[in-house]
CSV table of C-alpha atoms in Angstrom, one decimal:
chain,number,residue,atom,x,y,z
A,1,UNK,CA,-1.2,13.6,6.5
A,2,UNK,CA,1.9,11.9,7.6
A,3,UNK,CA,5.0,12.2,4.6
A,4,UNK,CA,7.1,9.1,3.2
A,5,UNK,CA,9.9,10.1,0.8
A,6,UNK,CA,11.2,7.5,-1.5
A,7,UNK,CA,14.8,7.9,-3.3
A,8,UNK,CA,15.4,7.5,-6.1
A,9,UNK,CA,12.0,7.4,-7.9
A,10,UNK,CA,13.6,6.2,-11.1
A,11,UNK,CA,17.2,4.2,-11.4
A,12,UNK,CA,18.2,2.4,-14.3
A,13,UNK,CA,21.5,-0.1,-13.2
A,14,UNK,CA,23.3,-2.5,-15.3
A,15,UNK,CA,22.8,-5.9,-14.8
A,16,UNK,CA,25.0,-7.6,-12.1
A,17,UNK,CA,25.7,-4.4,-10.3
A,18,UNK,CA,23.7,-3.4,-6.7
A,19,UNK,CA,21.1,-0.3,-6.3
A,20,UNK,CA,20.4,0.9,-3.2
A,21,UNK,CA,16.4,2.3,-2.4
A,22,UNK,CA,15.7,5.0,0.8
A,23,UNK,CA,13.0,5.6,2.1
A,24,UNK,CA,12.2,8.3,4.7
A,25,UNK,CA,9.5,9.5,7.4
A,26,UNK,CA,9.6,12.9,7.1
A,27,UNK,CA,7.4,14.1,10.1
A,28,UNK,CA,6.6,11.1,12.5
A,29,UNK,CA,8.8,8.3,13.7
A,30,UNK,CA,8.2,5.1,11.8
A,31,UNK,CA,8.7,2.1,14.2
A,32,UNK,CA,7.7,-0.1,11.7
A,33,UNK,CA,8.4,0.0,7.5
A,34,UNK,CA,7.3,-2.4,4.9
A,35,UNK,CA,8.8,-2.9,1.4
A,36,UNK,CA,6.3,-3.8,-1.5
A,37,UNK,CA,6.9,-5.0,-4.9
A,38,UNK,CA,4.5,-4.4,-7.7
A,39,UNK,CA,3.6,-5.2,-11.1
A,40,UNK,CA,2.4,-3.7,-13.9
A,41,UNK,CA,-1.9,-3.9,-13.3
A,42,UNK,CA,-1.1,-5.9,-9.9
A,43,UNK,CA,-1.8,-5.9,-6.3
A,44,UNK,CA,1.0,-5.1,-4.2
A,45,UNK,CA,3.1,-8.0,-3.0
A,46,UNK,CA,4.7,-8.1,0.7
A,47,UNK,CA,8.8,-8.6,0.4
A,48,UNK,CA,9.6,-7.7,3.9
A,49,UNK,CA,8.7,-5.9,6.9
A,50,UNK,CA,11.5,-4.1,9.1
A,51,UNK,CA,11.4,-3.0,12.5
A,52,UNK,CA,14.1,-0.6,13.8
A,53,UNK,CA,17.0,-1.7,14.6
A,54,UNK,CA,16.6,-5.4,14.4
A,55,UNK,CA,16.5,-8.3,11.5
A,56,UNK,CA,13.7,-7.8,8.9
A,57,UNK,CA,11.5,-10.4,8.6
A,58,UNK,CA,10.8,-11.8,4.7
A,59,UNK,CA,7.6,-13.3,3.3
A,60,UNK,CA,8.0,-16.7,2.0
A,61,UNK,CA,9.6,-16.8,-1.4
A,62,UNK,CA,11.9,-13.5,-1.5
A,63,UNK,CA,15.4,-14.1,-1.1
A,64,UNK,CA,16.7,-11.9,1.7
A,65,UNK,CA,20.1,-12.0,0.6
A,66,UNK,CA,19.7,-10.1,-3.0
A,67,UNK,CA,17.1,-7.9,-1.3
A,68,UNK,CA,18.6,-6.7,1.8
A,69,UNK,CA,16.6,-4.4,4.5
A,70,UNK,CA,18.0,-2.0,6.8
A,71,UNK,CA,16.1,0.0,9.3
A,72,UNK,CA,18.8,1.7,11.2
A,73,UNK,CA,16.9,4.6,12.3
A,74,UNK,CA,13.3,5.6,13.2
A,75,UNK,CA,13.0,7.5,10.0
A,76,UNK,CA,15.5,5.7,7.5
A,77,UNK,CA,15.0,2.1,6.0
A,78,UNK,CA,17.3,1.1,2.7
A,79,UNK,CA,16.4,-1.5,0.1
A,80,UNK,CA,19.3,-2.8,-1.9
A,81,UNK,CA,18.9,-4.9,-4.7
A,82,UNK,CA,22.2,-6.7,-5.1
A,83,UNK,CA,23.6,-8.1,-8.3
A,84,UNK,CA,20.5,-7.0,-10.2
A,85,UNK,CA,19.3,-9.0,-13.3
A,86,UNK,CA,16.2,-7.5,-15.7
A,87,UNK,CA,14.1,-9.6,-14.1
A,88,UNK,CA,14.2,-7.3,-10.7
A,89,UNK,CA,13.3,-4.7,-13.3
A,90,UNK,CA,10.3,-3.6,-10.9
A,91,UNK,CA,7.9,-1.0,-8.6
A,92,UNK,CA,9.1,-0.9,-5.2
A,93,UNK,CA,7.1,1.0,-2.8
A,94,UNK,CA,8.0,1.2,1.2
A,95,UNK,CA,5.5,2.3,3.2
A,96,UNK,CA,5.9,3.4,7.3
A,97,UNK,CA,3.6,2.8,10.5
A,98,UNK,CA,3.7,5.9,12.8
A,99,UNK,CA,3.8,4.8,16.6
A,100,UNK,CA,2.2,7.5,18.2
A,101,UNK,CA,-1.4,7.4,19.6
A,102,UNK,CA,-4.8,5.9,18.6
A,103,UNK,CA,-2.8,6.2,14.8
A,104,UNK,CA,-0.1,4.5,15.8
A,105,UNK,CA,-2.0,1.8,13.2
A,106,UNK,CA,-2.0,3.9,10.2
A,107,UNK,CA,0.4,3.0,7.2
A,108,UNK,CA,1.7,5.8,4.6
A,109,UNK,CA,3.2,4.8,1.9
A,110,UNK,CA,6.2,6.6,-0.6
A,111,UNK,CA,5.9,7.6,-4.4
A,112,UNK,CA,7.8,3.9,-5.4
A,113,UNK,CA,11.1,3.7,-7.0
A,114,UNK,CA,11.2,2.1,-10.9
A,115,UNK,CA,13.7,0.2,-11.3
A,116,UNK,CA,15.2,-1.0,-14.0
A,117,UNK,CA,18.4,-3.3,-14.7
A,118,UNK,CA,19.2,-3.5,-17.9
B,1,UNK,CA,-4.1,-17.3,5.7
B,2,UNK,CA,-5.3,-14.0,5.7
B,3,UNK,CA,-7.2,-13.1,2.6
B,4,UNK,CA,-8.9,-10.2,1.1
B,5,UNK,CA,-11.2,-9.9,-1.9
B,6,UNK,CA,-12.3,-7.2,-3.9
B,7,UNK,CA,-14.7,-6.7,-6.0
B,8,UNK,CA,-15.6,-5.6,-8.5
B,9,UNK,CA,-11.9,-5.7,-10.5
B,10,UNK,CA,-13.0,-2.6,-13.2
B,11,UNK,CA,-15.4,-0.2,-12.7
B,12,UNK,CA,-17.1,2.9,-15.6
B,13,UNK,CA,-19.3,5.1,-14.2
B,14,UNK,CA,-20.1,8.4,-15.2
B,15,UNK,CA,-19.5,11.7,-14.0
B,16,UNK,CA,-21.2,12.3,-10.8
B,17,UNK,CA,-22.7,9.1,-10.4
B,18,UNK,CA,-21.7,7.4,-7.2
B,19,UNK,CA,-19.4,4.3,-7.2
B,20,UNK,CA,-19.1,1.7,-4.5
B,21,UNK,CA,-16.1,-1.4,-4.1
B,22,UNK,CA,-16.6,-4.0,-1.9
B,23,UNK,CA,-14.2,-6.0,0.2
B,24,UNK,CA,-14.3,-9.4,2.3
B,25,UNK,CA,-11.7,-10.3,4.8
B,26,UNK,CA,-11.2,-13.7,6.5
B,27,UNK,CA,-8.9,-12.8,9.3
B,28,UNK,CA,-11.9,-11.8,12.3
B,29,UNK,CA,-9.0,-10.6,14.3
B,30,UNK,CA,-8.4,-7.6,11.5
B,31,UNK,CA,-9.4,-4.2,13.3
B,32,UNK,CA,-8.4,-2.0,11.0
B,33,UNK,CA,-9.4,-1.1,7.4
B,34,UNK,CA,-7.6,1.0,5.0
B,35,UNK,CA,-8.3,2.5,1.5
B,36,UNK,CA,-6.1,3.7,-1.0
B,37,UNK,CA,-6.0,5.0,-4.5
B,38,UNK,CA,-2.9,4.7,-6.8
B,39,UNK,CA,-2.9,6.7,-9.6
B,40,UNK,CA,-0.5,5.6,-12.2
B,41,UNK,CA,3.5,5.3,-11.8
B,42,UNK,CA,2.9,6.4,-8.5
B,43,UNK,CA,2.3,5.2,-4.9
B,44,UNK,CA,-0.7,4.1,-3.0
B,45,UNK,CA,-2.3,7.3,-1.4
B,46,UNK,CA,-3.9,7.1,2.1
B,47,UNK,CA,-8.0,8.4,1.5
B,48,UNK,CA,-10.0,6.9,4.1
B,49,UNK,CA,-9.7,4.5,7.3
B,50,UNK,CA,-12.0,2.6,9.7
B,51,UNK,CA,-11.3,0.6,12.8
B,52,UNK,CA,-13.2,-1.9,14.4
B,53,UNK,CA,-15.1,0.3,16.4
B,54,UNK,CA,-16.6,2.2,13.9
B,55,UNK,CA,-19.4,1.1,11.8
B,56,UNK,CA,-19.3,3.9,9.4
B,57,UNK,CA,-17.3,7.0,8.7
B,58,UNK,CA,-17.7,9.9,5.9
B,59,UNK,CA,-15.0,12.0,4.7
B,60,UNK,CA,-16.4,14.7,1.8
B,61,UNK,CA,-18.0,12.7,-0.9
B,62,UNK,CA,-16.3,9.5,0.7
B,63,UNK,CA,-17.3,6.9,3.1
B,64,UNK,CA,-16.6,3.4,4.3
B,65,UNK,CA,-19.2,1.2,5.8
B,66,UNK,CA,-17.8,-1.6,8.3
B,67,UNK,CA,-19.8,-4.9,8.7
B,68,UNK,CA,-17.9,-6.8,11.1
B,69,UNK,CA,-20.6,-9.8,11.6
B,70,UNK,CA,-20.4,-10.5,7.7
B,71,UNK,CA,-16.7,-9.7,7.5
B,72,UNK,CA,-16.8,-7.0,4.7
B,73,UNK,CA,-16.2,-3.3,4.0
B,74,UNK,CA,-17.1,-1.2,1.6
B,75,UNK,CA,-15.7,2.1,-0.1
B,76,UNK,CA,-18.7,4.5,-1.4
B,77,UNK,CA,-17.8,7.5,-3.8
B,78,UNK,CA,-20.4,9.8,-4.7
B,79,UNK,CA,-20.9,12.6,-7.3
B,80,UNK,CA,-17.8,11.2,-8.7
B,81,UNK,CA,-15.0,13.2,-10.9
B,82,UNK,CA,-12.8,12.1,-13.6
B,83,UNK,CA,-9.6,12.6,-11.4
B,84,UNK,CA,-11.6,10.1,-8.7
B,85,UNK,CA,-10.1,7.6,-12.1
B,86,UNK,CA,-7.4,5.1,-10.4
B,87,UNK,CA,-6.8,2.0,-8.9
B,88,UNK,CA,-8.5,1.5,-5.5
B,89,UNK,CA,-6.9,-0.9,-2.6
B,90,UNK,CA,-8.5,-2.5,0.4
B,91,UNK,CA,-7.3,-3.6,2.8
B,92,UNK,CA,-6.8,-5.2,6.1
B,93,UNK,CA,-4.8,-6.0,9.1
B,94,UNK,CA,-4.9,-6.5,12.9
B,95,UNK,CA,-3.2,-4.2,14.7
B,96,UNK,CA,0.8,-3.3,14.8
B,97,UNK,CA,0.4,-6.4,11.7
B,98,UNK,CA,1.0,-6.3,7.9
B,99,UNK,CA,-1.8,-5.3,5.5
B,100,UNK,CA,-3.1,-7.9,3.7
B,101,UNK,CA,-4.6,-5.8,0.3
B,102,UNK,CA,-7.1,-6.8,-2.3
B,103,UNK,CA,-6.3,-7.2,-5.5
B,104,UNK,CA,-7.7,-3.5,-7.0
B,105,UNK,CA,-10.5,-2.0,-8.5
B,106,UNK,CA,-9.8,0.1,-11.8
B,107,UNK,CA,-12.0,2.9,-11.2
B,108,UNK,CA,-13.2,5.1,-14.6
B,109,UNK,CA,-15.1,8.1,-14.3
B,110,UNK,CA,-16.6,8.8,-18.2
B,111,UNK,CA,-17.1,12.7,-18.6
C-alpha cells in the first residue's frame, strides 16, 4: 500500500523553544494531509487538515498560531509546534489522501512523532 | 455533527475464535468506511475499506459488512492470532472529507 513517512518519530525539546514535524508521501501525490493528535488510550483528535498550497483549515479549539501547517508541496506537509510547553508533550500523527482514481478517497497514515517538551 | 460509535470499547477472545466491532455513523452522506489497527507507540495502519457501493468485502480472515439503511458497519476477524492484539478504529467520511473515527476497540487475542 501507499507509504507516509513521519520525521522525527521521537523529539524531546525544551520548553519555550519550536519543533518542527515532516511528513512525506513517498509514492503517490497527497492532495490532501491531515494532522492528528493523540492521547495515551484515546481516539485520534482532528487539529488540522491542509491542502497544497493554500491555508490549512483548523478544527475548533486548536490554536493555529502555536501549531502551524505547511503543505508546500504534493508530497511535503510540516507541523511546528512553536514555543512548546509540557503540556504539548503529545502523539502526532499526519496522515495523506492520494488523488488518483477510484482511491483517490483512501487515507494512509505515518508512524507519529512523540513529542516531548520538557 | 458527524459522529461515530464503536462498540464494544475492549474485547478478549481467544486464539482462533472470531471477533467482530461494530460501528454507527450519523452522517448518511458518509460513503466511505475505513478500518485501522494501531498497535502501540505506532500509527494507525490501513487493513480494510468499503465504499458505499459495496455491501460486503473479504480480505484473508477479514471482512467488513456495510448496512447503509441502518447506518452501521461492522469489522469481522476470524480464526484470530495474538498479533491480531491492538487497537481497532472506525471510521467514516464522505468523500474528499475528513474522517470522523470511533473511539477504539482494544482487541486481546488469549493464547
Amino acid at each position: 500500500g501507499a507509504v507516509v513517512s513521519q520525521h522525527p518519530s521521537w523529539v524531546i525539546c525544551k520548553s519555550g523553544t519550536s519543533v518542527k514535524i515532516e511528513c512525506r508521501s513517498l509514492d503517490f501525490q497527497a492532495t490532501t494531509m491531515f494532522w492528528y493528535r493523540q492521547f495515551p488510550k484515546q481516539s485520534l483528535m482532528l487539529m488540522a487538515t491542509s491542502n497544497e498550497g493554500s491555508k490549512a483549515t483548523y478544527e475548533q479549539g486548536v490554536e493555529k498560531d502555536k501549531f502551524l501547517i505547511n503543505h508546500a508541496s504534493l508530497t511535503l506537509s510540516t507541523l511546528t509546534v512553536t514555543s512548546a510547553h509540557p503540556e504539548d508533550s503529545s502523539f502526532y500523527i499526519c496522515s495523506a489522501r492520494g488523488g488518483w482514481g477510484s482511491s483517490g478517497n483512501t487515507i494512509y497514515f505515518g508512524e507519529g512523532s512523540w513529542l516531548t517538551v520538557v | 455533527g458527524e459522529n461515530v460509535e464503536q462498540h464494544p470499547s475492549t474485547l478478549s477472545v481467544q486464539e482462533g475464535d472470531s471477533a467482530v466491532i461494530k460501528c454507527t455513523y450519523s452522517d448518511s452522506a458518509s460513503n466511505y468506511f475505513p478500518w485501522y489497527k494501531q498497535e502501540l507507540g505506532k500509527g494507525p495502519q490501513l487493513i480494510i475499506d468499503i465504499r458505499s457501493n459495496v455491501g460486503e468485502k473479504k480480505d484473508q480472515r477479514i471482512a467488513v459488512t456495510l448496512n447503509k439503511t441502518a447506518k452501521h458497519f461492522s469489522l469481522h476477524i476470524t480464526e484470530t492470532q495474538p498479533e491480531d492484539s491492538a487497537v481497532y478504529f472506525c471510521a467514516a467520511s464522505r468523500r474528499s472529507y475528513k474522517l470522523i473515527f470511533g473511539s477504539g476497540t482494544r482487541l486481546l487475542v488469549r493464547p
